[in-house]
Short mmCIF file of N, CA and C in Angstrom, two decimals:
data_model
loop_
_atom_site.label_atom_id
_atom_site.label_comp_id
_atom_site.label_asym_id
_atom_site.label_seq_id
_atom_site.Cartn_x
_atom_site.Cartn_y
_atom_site.Cartn_z
N MET A 1261 58.26 -55.38 3.11
CA MET A 1261 59.45 -54.95 1.64
C MET A 1261 59.68 -55.68 1.59
N ALA A 1262 59.88 -56.74 0.09
CA ALA A 1262 60.50 -56.94 -0.95
C ALA A 1262 62.33 -57.21 -0.80
N SER A 1263 62.81 -58.15 -0.59
CA SER A 1263 64.03 -57.87 -0.53
C SER A 1263 64.29 -57.71 -2.21
N PRO A 1264 65.32 -57.21 -3.48
CA PRO A 1264 66.09 -57.57 -4.25
C PRO A 1264 66.83 -58.45 -4.40
N LEU A 1265 67.49 -58.84 -3.47
CA LEU A 1265 67.77 -60.12 -3.21
C LEU A 1265 67.16 -60.70 -3.54
N ASP A 1266 67.85 -62.29 -5.24
CA ASP A 1266 67.03 -63.26 -5.26
C ASP A 1266 67.73 -64.66 -4.26
N ARG A 1267 66.73 -65.65 -4.38
CA ARG A 1267 67.84 -66.61 -2.79
C ARG A 1267 69.29 -67.25 -3.69
N GLY A 1268 70.35 -65.80 -4.61
CA GLY A 1268 70.93 -66.86 -4.86
C GLY A 1268 71.85 -65.80 -3.91
N GLY A 1269 71.45 -64.66 -3.48
CA GLY A 1269 72.02 -63.73 -3.17
C GLY A 1269 71.87 -62.30 -4.15
N ARG A 1270 71.71 -62.56 -5.45
CA ARG A 1270 71.81 -62.01 -6.23
C ARG A 1270 70.75 -61.07 -6.43
N LEU A 1271 70.87 -59.62 -6.99
CA LEU A 1271 70.49 -58.83 -7.44
C LEU A 1271 69.28 -59.33 -8.70
N SER A 1272 68.04 -58.99 -8.56
CA SER A 1272 66.79 -59.13 -9.14
C SER A 1272 66.68 -58.56 -9.68
N ASP A 1273 65.42 -57.64 -8.38
CA ASP A 1273 64.88 -56.37 -9.48
C ASP A 1273 65.20 -56.04 -10.23
N PRO A 1274 64.53 -55.71 -11.43
CA PRO A 1274 64.45 -54.89 -12.39
C PRO A 1274 65.63 -53.32 -11.81
N LEU A 1275 63.97 -52.54 -10.78
CA LEU A 1275 64.57 -51.32 -10.72
C LEU A 1275 65.28 -51.01 -9.59
N THR A 1276 65.51 -52.33 -8.49
CA THR A 1276 66.70 -52.24 -7.77
C THR A 1276 68.77 -51.58 -8.77
N ILE A 1277 68.00 -53.22 -9.68
CA ILE A 1277 69.37 -52.59 -10.85
C ILE A 1277 69.53 -51.16 -11.57
N ASP A 1278 68.24 -50.48 -11.60
CA ASP A 1278 68.29 -49.07 -12.44
C ASP A 1278 68.89 -49.00 -11.87
N LEU A 1279 68.66 -48.17 -10.48
CA LEU A 1279 68.90 -47.26 -9.96
C LEU A 1279 70.15 -47.70 -9.82
N ALA A 1280 71.06 -49.39 -9.45
CA ALA A 1280 72.80 -49.04 -8.82
C ALA A 1280 73.33 -48.52 -10.19
N LEU A 1281 72.84 -49.09 -11.30
CA LEU A 1281 73.37 -48.21 -12.83
C LEU A 1281 73.47 -47.29 -13.01
N ALA A 1282 71.99 -46.49 -12.30
CA ALA A 1282 72.48 -44.97 -12.61
C ALA A 1282 73.21 -44.13 -11.70
N GLY A 1283 73.01 -45.00 -10.32
CA GLY A 1283 75.12 -44.70 -9.22
C GLY A 1283 74.90 -44.40 -9.27
N ALA A 1284 76.18 -45.57 -10.07
CA ALA A 1284 76.98 -45.70 -10.50
C ALA A 1284 77.94 -44.78 -12.18
N ARG A 1285 76.64 -44.81 -12.76
CA ARG A 1285 77.41 -44.21 -13.75
C ARG A 1285 77.45 -42.70 -13.54
N ALA A 1286 76.67 -42.44 -12.60
CA ALA A 1286 76.87 -40.55 -11.69
C ALA A 1286 78.42 -40.76 -11.01
N ALA A 1287 78.31 -41.16 -10.24
CA ALA A 1287 79.54 -41.67 -9.54
C ALA A 1287 80.20 -40.77 -10.58
N LEU A 1288 80.44 -41.82 -11.17
CA LEU A 1288 81.52 -41.88 -12.63
C LEU A 1288 82.16 -40.78 -13.36
N GLY A 1289 80.05 -40.12 -13.64
CA GLY A 1289 80.78 -39.13 -14.77
C GLY A 1289 81.69 -37.67 -14.05
N VAL A 1290 80.42 -37.87 -11.91
CA VAL A 1290 80.65 -36.45 -11.20
C VAL A 1290 82.32 -36.75 -11.18
N GLY A 1291 83.20 -37.45 -10.94
CA GLY A 1291 84.38 -38.16 -11.18
C GLY A 1291 85.30 -37.50 -11.78
N LEU A 1292 85.10 -37.57 -12.31
CA LEU A 1292 85.47 -37.04 -14.61
C LEU A 1292 85.37 -35.86 -14.98
N LEU A 1293 84.36 -35.21 -14.16
CA LEU A 1293 83.89 -33.30 -13.66
C LEU A 1293 84.56 -33.07 -12.69
N VAL A 1294 84.93 -33.61 -11.56
CA VAL A 1294 86.03 -32.71 -10.01
C VAL A 1294 86.73 -32.80 -10.66
N ALA A 1295 87.24 -34.47 -11.59
CA ALA A 1295 88.84 -34.29 -10.87
C ALA A 1295 88.68 -34.51 -12.03
N PRO A 1296 89.35 -33.85 -12.86
CA PRO A 1296 89.74 -35.27 -14.14
C PRO A 1296 90.94 -35.14 -14.24
N GLY A 1297 91.90 -34.78 -14.05
CA GLY A 1297 93.15 -35.61 -14.45
C GLY A 1297 93.57 -36.05 -13.60
N SER A 1298 92.65 -36.26 -12.06
CA SER A 1298 93.16 -37.49 -10.86
C SER A 1298 92.09 -38.89 -11.05
N PHE A 1299 90.41 -38.59 -12.08
CA PHE A 1299 89.87 -39.24 -12.04
C PHE A 1299 90.52 -40.88 -13.07
N ALA A 1300 90.46 -40.29 -14.27
CA ALA A 1300 91.11 -40.70 -15.33
C ALA A 1300 92.40 -41.49 -15.39
N SER A 1301 92.99 -40.60 -14.66
CA SER A 1301 94.70 -41.25 -14.00
C SER A 1301 94.48 -42.29 -13.89
N ILE A 1302 93.28 -43.17 -12.74
CA ILE A 1302 94.30 -44.72 -12.29
C ILE A 1302 93.59 -45.19 -13.81
N ILE A 1303 92.73 -45.22 -15.06
CA ILE A 1303 92.98 -45.55 -16.37
C ILE A 1303 93.54 -45.94 -17.32
N VAL A 1304 93.89 -44.92 -17.74
CA VAL A 1304 95.25 -44.47 -18.50
C VAL A 1304 96.86 -43.84 -17.91
N GLY A 1305 96.51 -42.96 -16.72
CA GLY A 1305 98.13 -43.57 -16.48
C GLY A 1305 98.12 -41.13 -16.30
N ASP A 1306 99.02 -41.26 -16.17
CA ASP A 1306 99.85 -40.09 -16.20
C ASP A 1306 99.87 -39.35 -17.74
N ALA A 1307 98.83 -39.54 -18.74
CA ALA A 1307 98.91 -38.97 -19.89
C ALA A 1307 97.45 -38.00 -19.38
N ALA A 1308 96.96 -38.47 -18.45
CA ALA A 1308 95.30 -37.98 -17.94
C ALA A 1308 95.39 -36.85 -17.44
N ARG A 1309 96.76 -36.28 -17.04
CA ARG A 1309 96.87 -34.33 -16.39
C ARG A 1309 97.06 -34.13 -17.70
N SER A 1310 96.86 -33.76 -19.39
CA SER A 1310 97.08 -33.61 -19.74
C SER A 1310 95.51 -31.82 -20.11
N PRO A 1311 96.22 -30.96 -20.50
CA PRO A 1311 94.37 -30.64 -20.86
C PRO A 1311 94.28 -31.57 -21.86
N GLY A 1312 94.24 -31.88 -22.37
CA GLY A 1312 93.93 -31.79 -23.50
C GLY A 1312 92.55 -33.26 -23.19
N ALA A 1313 93.20 -34.61 -22.10
CA ALA A 1313 93.10 -35.93 -21.76
C ALA A 1313 92.02 -34.81 -20.54
N LYS A 1314 91.77 -34.03 -20.04
CA LYS A 1314 91.70 -33.35 -18.96
C LYS A 1314 89.34 -33.19 -19.65
N LEU A 1315 89.62 -32.53 -21.05
CA LEU A 1315 88.79 -32.15 -21.71
C LEU A 1315 87.67 -33.20 -21.72
N LEU A 1316 88.66 -33.73 -23.02
CA LEU A 1316 87.85 -35.25 -22.93
C LEU A 1316 87.37 -36.10 -21.21
N SER A 1317 88.21 -36.10 -20.00
CA SER A 1317 87.72 -36.80 -19.69
C SER A 1317 86.55 -35.55 -19.03
N ARG A 1318 86.63 -33.97 -19.22
CA ARG A 1318 84.66 -33.82 -18.32
C ARG A 1318 83.38 -34.35 -19.08
N ALA A 1319 84.33 -33.80 -20.49
CA ALA A 1319 82.74 -34.87 -21.80
C ALA A 1319 83.00 -35.79 -21.19
N ALA A 1320 83.50 -37.05 -20.97
CA ALA A 1320 83.20 -38.52 -20.38
C ALA A 1320 81.91 -37.66 -19.18
N GLY A 1321 82.31 -37.65 -18.22
CA GLY A 1321 82.06 -36.59 -17.13
C GLY A 1321 80.44 -36.73 -17.45
N VAL A 1322 79.66 -35.68 -18.46
CA VAL A 1322 78.42 -35.13 -18.89
C VAL A 1322 78.07 -36.32 -19.71
N ARG A 1323 78.59 -36.55 -20.88
CA ARG A 1323 77.84 -37.83 -21.04
C ARG A 1323 77.42 -39.25 -20.47
N ASP A 1324 77.96 -38.67 -18.59
CA ASP A 1324 77.78 -40.31 -17.70
C ASP A 1324 76.88 -39.35 -16.82
N VAL A 1325 77.12 -38.58 -16.87
CA VAL A 1325 76.03 -37.85 -15.79
C VAL A 1325 74.29 -38.03 -16.54
N SER A 1326 74.84 -37.65 -17.51
CA SER A 1326 73.63 -37.34 -18.48
C SER A 1326 72.50 -38.23 -18.55
N MET A 1327 73.19 -39.37 -18.73
CA MET A 1327 72.81 -40.85 -19.14
C MET A 1327 72.46 -41.17 -18.11
N ALA A 1328 72.66 -40.85 -16.27
CA ALA A 1328 72.56 -41.49 -15.67
C ALA A 1328 70.96 -40.77 -14.90
N VAL A 1329 70.75 -38.78 -15.96
CA VAL A 1329 69.59 -39.15 -15.06
C VAL A 1329 68.81 -38.69 -16.25
N VAL A 1330 68.87 -39.62 -17.34
CA VAL A 1330 68.10 -40.26 -18.32
C VAL A 1330 67.14 -40.99 -17.82
N SER A 1331 68.59 -42.45 -17.58
CA SER A 1331 67.79 -43.91 -16.23
C SER A 1331 67.34 -43.29 -15.58
N ILE A 1332 66.86 -42.00 -14.64
CA ILE A 1332 66.45 -42.31 -13.68
C ILE A 1332 64.39 -41.04 -14.59
N TRP A 1333 64.82 -39.68 -14.97
CA TRP A 1333 63.50 -39.75 -16.51
C TRP A 1333 62.97 -41.15 -16.68
N ALA A 1334 63.42 -42.29 -17.39
CA ALA A 1334 62.34 -43.49 -17.92
C ALA A 1334 61.82 -44.25 -16.89
N LEU A 1335 62.00 -43.51 -16.26
CA LEU A 1335 61.83 -45.11 -14.81
C LEU A 1335 60.25 -44.96 -15.14
N ASP A 1336 59.97 -43.69 -15.17
CA ASP A 1336 58.80 -43.17 -14.60
C ASP A 1336 57.52 -42.99 -16.20
N ARG A 1337 58.27 -43.36 -17.46
CA ARG A 1337 58.11 -44.35 -18.45
C ARG A 1337 57.96 -45.45 -18.90
N PRO A 1338 57.53 -46.26 -18.34
CA PRO A 1338 58.35 -46.85 -18.86
C PRO A 1338 57.50 -47.84 -20.76
N ASP A 1339 57.22 -47.32 -20.80
CA ASP A 1339 57.46 -47.52 -21.76
C ASP A 1339 58.32 -46.88 -23.28
N ASP A 1340 59.34 -45.21 -22.91
CA ASP A 1340 61.31 -45.57 -22.85
C ASP A 1340 62.03 -46.48 -22.40
N LEU A 1341 62.03 -47.58 -20.77
CA LEU A 1341 62.47 -47.61 -21.09
C LEU A 1341 63.54 -49.40 -21.14
N PRO A 1342 62.77 -49.86 -22.04
CA PRO A 1342 63.95 -50.56 -22.91
C PRO A 1342 64.68 -50.18 -24.04
N ARG A 1343 64.10 -49.39 -24.87
CA ARG A 1343 65.08 -47.74 -25.47
C ARG A 1343 66.20 -47.30 -24.38
N THR A 1344 65.92 -46.88 -24.33
CA THR A 1344 66.62 -46.02 -22.75
C THR A 1344 68.41 -46.53 -22.43
N HIS A 1345 67.27 -48.37 -21.71
CA HIS A 1345 68.83 -49.23 -22.29
C HIS A 1345 69.46 -50.04 -22.86
N ARG A 1346 68.65 -50.05 -23.83
CA ARG A 1346 69.63 -49.81 -25.43
C ARG A 1346 70.57 -49.56 -25.58
N LEU A 1347 70.06 -47.55 -25.57
CA LEU A 1347 71.34 -46.63 -25.97
C LEU A 1347 72.32 -46.71 -25.06
N HIS A 1348 72.19 -46.75 -23.78
CA HIS A 1348 72.81 -47.70 -22.83
C HIS A 1348 74.75 -48.25 -22.95
N ALA A 1349 73.86 -49.79 -23.62
CA ALA A 1349 74.02 -51.15 -23.99
C ALA A 1349 74.92 -50.61 -25.27
N ILE A 1350 74.75 -49.76 -26.62
CA ILE A 1350 75.77 -49.16 -26.91
C ILE A 1350 77.32 -48.74 -27.03
N VAL A 1351 76.40 -47.23 -26.46
CA VAL A 1351 77.42 -46.53 -25.77
C VAL A 1351 78.30 -46.84 -24.95
N ASP A 1352 77.18 -47.75 -23.60
CA ASP A 1352 78.77 -49.24 -23.24
C ASP A 1352 79.67 -50.07 -24.24
N ALA A 1353 79.37 -50.35 -24.72
CA ALA A 1353 79.75 -51.64 -25.81
C ALA A 1353 80.56 -50.64 -26.34
N CYS A 1354 80.26 -49.31 -27.82
CA CYS A 1354 81.83 -48.40 -27.26
C CYS A 1354 82.30 -48.34 -26.31
N ASP A 1355 81.94 -47.95 -25.82
CA ASP A 1355 83.24 -48.04 -24.39
C ASP A 1355 84.86 -49.15 -24.77
N ALA A 1356 83.63 -50.31 -24.86
CA ALA A 1356 84.53 -51.56 -23.89
C ALA A 1356 85.52 -51.96 -25.26
N ALA A 1357 84.95 -51.50 -26.60
CA ALA A 1357 85.88 -51.75 -28.01
C ALA A 1357 86.42 -50.32 -27.90
N ALA A 1358 87.01 -50.12 -27.00
CA ALA A 1358 87.68 -48.58 -27.67
C ALA A 1358 88.52 -48.99 -26.50
N GLY A 1359 88.41 -49.94 -24.98
CA GLY A 1359 89.34 -50.42 -24.21
C GLY A 1359 89.97 -50.94 -25.18
N VAL A 1360 90.14 -52.02 -25.38
CA VAL A 1360 90.19 -52.97 -26.60
C VAL A 1360 91.22 -52.61 -27.27
N MET A 1361 91.00 -51.30 -27.96
CA MET A 1361 91.32 -51.20 -29.01
C MET A 1361 93.01 -49.81 -28.44
N ALA A 1362 92.55 -49.52 -26.83
CA ALA A 1362 93.53 -48.42 -26.65
C ALA A 1362 94.51 -49.53 -25.38
N PHE A 1363 94.28 -50.92 -25.27
CA PHE A 1363 94.42 -51.58 -23.64
C PHE A 1363 95.88 -51.17 -24.21
N ARG A 1364 96.46 -51.68 -25.25
CA ARG A 1364 98.39 -51.58 -23.75
C ARG A 1364 99.05 -50.32 -23.88
N HIS A 1365 98.55 -49.40 -23.76
CA HIS A 1365 98.20 -47.66 -23.53
C HIS A 1365 97.40 -47.70 -21.77
N LEU A 1366 96.78 -48.55 -21.29
CA LEU A 1366 95.57 -48.98 -19.81
C LEU A 1366 97.61 -49.62 -18.27
N THR A 1367 96.83 -48.24 -17.63
CA THR A 1367 96.99 -49.31 -16.31
C THR A 1367 95.82 -50.58 -16.17
N PRO A 1368 97.07 -50.86 -15.57
CA PRO A 1368 96.01 -52.45 -15.40
C PRO A 1368 94.68 -52.81 -14.33
N VAL A 1369 94.56 -51.70 -13.67
CA VAL A 1369 93.08 -51.41 -13.71
C VAL A 1369 92.42 -50.14 -14.93
N GLY A 1370 92.96 -49.81 -15.54
CA GLY A 1370 91.79 -48.61 -16.57
C GLY A 1370 92.23 -50.26 -17.46
N LYS A 1371 92.42 -51.26 -17.83
CA LYS A 1371 92.74 -52.46 -18.48
C LYS A 1371 91.04 -53.20 -17.48
N ALA A 1372 90.74 -53.65 -16.85
CA ALA A 1372 89.14 -53.88 -16.62
C ALA A 1372 88.51 -52.80 -16.23
N PHE A 1373 88.60 -51.43 -16.15
CA PHE A 1373 87.83 -51.49 -15.54
C PHE A 1373 86.96 -51.08 -17.49
N ALA A 1374 87.67 -50.78 -17.75
CA ALA A 1374 87.47 -50.07 -19.28
C ALA A 1374 86.71 -51.39 -20.37
N VAL A 1375 87.67 -52.42 -19.76
CA VAL A 1375 86.98 -53.35 -21.29
C VAL A 1375 86.14 -54.02 -20.31
N LEU A 1376 86.37 -54.66 -18.80
CA LEU A 1376 84.93 -55.42 -18.57
C LEU A 1376 84.29 -54.84 -18.20
N GLY A 1377 84.31 -53.32 -17.69
CA GLY A 1377 83.08 -52.86 -17.25
C GLY A 1377 82.71 -52.68 -17.53
N GLY A 1378 83.30 -52.13 -19.62
CA GLY A 1378 82.19 -51.45 -20.56
C GLY A 1378 81.25 -52.70 -20.19
N SER A 1379 82.23 -54.30 -21.00
CA SER A 1379 81.23 -54.93 -21.46
C SER A 1379 79.91 -55.24 -20.70
N SER A 1380 80.35 -55.51 -19.41
CA SER A 1380 79.80 -56.29 -18.60
C SER A 1380 78.70 -54.95 -18.03
N SER A 1381 79.15 -53.41 -18.65
CA SER A 1381 77.35 -52.58 -18.26
C SER A 1381 76.40 -53.08 -19.92
N ALA A 1382 77.04 -53.22 -20.70
CA ALA A 1382 76.51 -52.85 -22.09
C ALA A 1382 75.62 -55.12 -22.26
N ILE A 1383 77.02 -56.22 -22.03
CA ILE A 1383 75.25 -56.52 -21.21
C ILE A 1383 74.14 -56.61 -20.17
N THR A 1384 74.34 -55.82 -18.95
CA THR A 1384 73.70 -56.07 -18.15
C THR A 1384 72.56 -54.61 -18.91
N GLY A 1385 73.24 -53.90 -19.79
CA GLY A 1385 71.91 -52.83 -20.36
C GLY A 1385 70.83 -53.47 -21.31
N TYR A 1386 71.49 -53.91 -21.85
CA TYR A 1386 70.23 -55.69 -22.86
C TYR A 1386 69.72 -55.99 -22.39
N VAL A 1387 69.69 -56.58 -21.76
CA VAL A 1387 69.37 -57.60 -20.37
C VAL A 1387 68.19 -57.44 -19.98
N GLN A 1388 67.81 -55.82 -19.31
CA GLN A 1388 67.25 -54.40 -18.80
C GLN A 1388 66.41 -54.41 -20.09
N SER A 1389 67.47 -54.05 -20.81
CA SER A 1389 65.97 -54.03 -22.21
C SER A 1389 65.17 -55.39 -21.90
N ARG A 1390 64.80 -56.30 -21.71
CA ARG A 1390 64.75 -57.00 -21.62
C ARG A 1390 63.70 -57.65 -21.40
N ARG A 1391 64.09 -56.81 -20.48
CA ARG A 1391 63.34 -57.77 -19.36
C ARG A 1391 62.10 -56.22 -18.90
N TRP A 1392 62.25 -55.06 -19.20
CA TRP A 1392 61.39 -54.13 -19.04
C TRP A 1392 60.38 -54.28 -20.46
N ARG A 1393 60.65 -54.57 -21.75
CA ARG A 1393 60.18 -54.94 -22.38
C ARG A 1393 59.29 -55.45 -22.52
N HIS A 1394 58.90 -56.41 -21.57
CA HIS A 1394 58.06 -58.02 -21.18
C HIS A 1394 57.28 -58.01 -20.00
N SER A 1395 58.12 -57.44 -19.24
CA SER A 1395 57.02 -56.60 -17.66
C SER A 1395 56.36 -56.15 -17.40
N THR A 1396 55.93 -55.40 -18.07
CA THR A 1396 54.58 -54.35 -17.37
C THR A 1396 53.84 -54.67 -18.41
N ASP A 1397 53.62 -55.74 -18.51
CA ASP A 1397 52.03 -56.52 -19.83
C ASP A 1397 52.01 -55.58 -20.56
N GLY A 1398 53.13 -55.82 -22.14
CA GLY A 1398 53.30 -54.98 -23.12
C GLY A 1398 53.56 -53.14 -23.27
N ALA A 1399 53.71 -52.28 -21.96
CA ALA A 1399 54.21 -51.23 -22.29
C ALA A 1399 56.30 -51.38 -22.79
N GLY A 1400 56.46 -50.79 -23.82
CA GLY A 1400 57.92 -50.87 -24.44
C GLY A 1400 58.17 -52.35 -25.94
N ALA A 1401 56.55 -52.79 -25.46
CA ALA A 1401 56.97 -54.59 -26.30
C ALA A 1401 57.34 -53.22 -28.04
N ALA A 1402 56.36 -52.72 -28.92
CA ALA A 1402 56.93 -52.02 -30.00
C ALA A 1402 57.89 -51.53 -29.81
N ALA A 1403 59.15 -51.64 -29.17
CA ALA A 1403 60.67 -50.62 -28.62
C ALA A 1403 61.51 -51.43 -29.66
#
């Protein structure tokens, strides 16, 4: 079996990258669903422990688990992969923008997670949409 790493030791296989992204998104979502106050407090501090913040954390958790499921579902539908990745890139870019708007209220870890994590996920989603669009002999080319 070929390594998913290129010669520089970076992940290069689009399928492996998709599975890693879906796994990370699912883990984040499950964490927000199961322990919303504890998990979100890493990002926003003690404010995450209020009932309203827990509700919003659970909603974000459902969104992330749903997006992970859609990512896995789309792997069997190459024509849908570019659109799926573009949607995820838009959602992640919005998360990064929200992180910038709330920057002064975030914990140090939250600042890195919300801004760097959101923007890097958005960029990765966009790059993946382009890779899948051009990798399947025209599948998704009209996307």
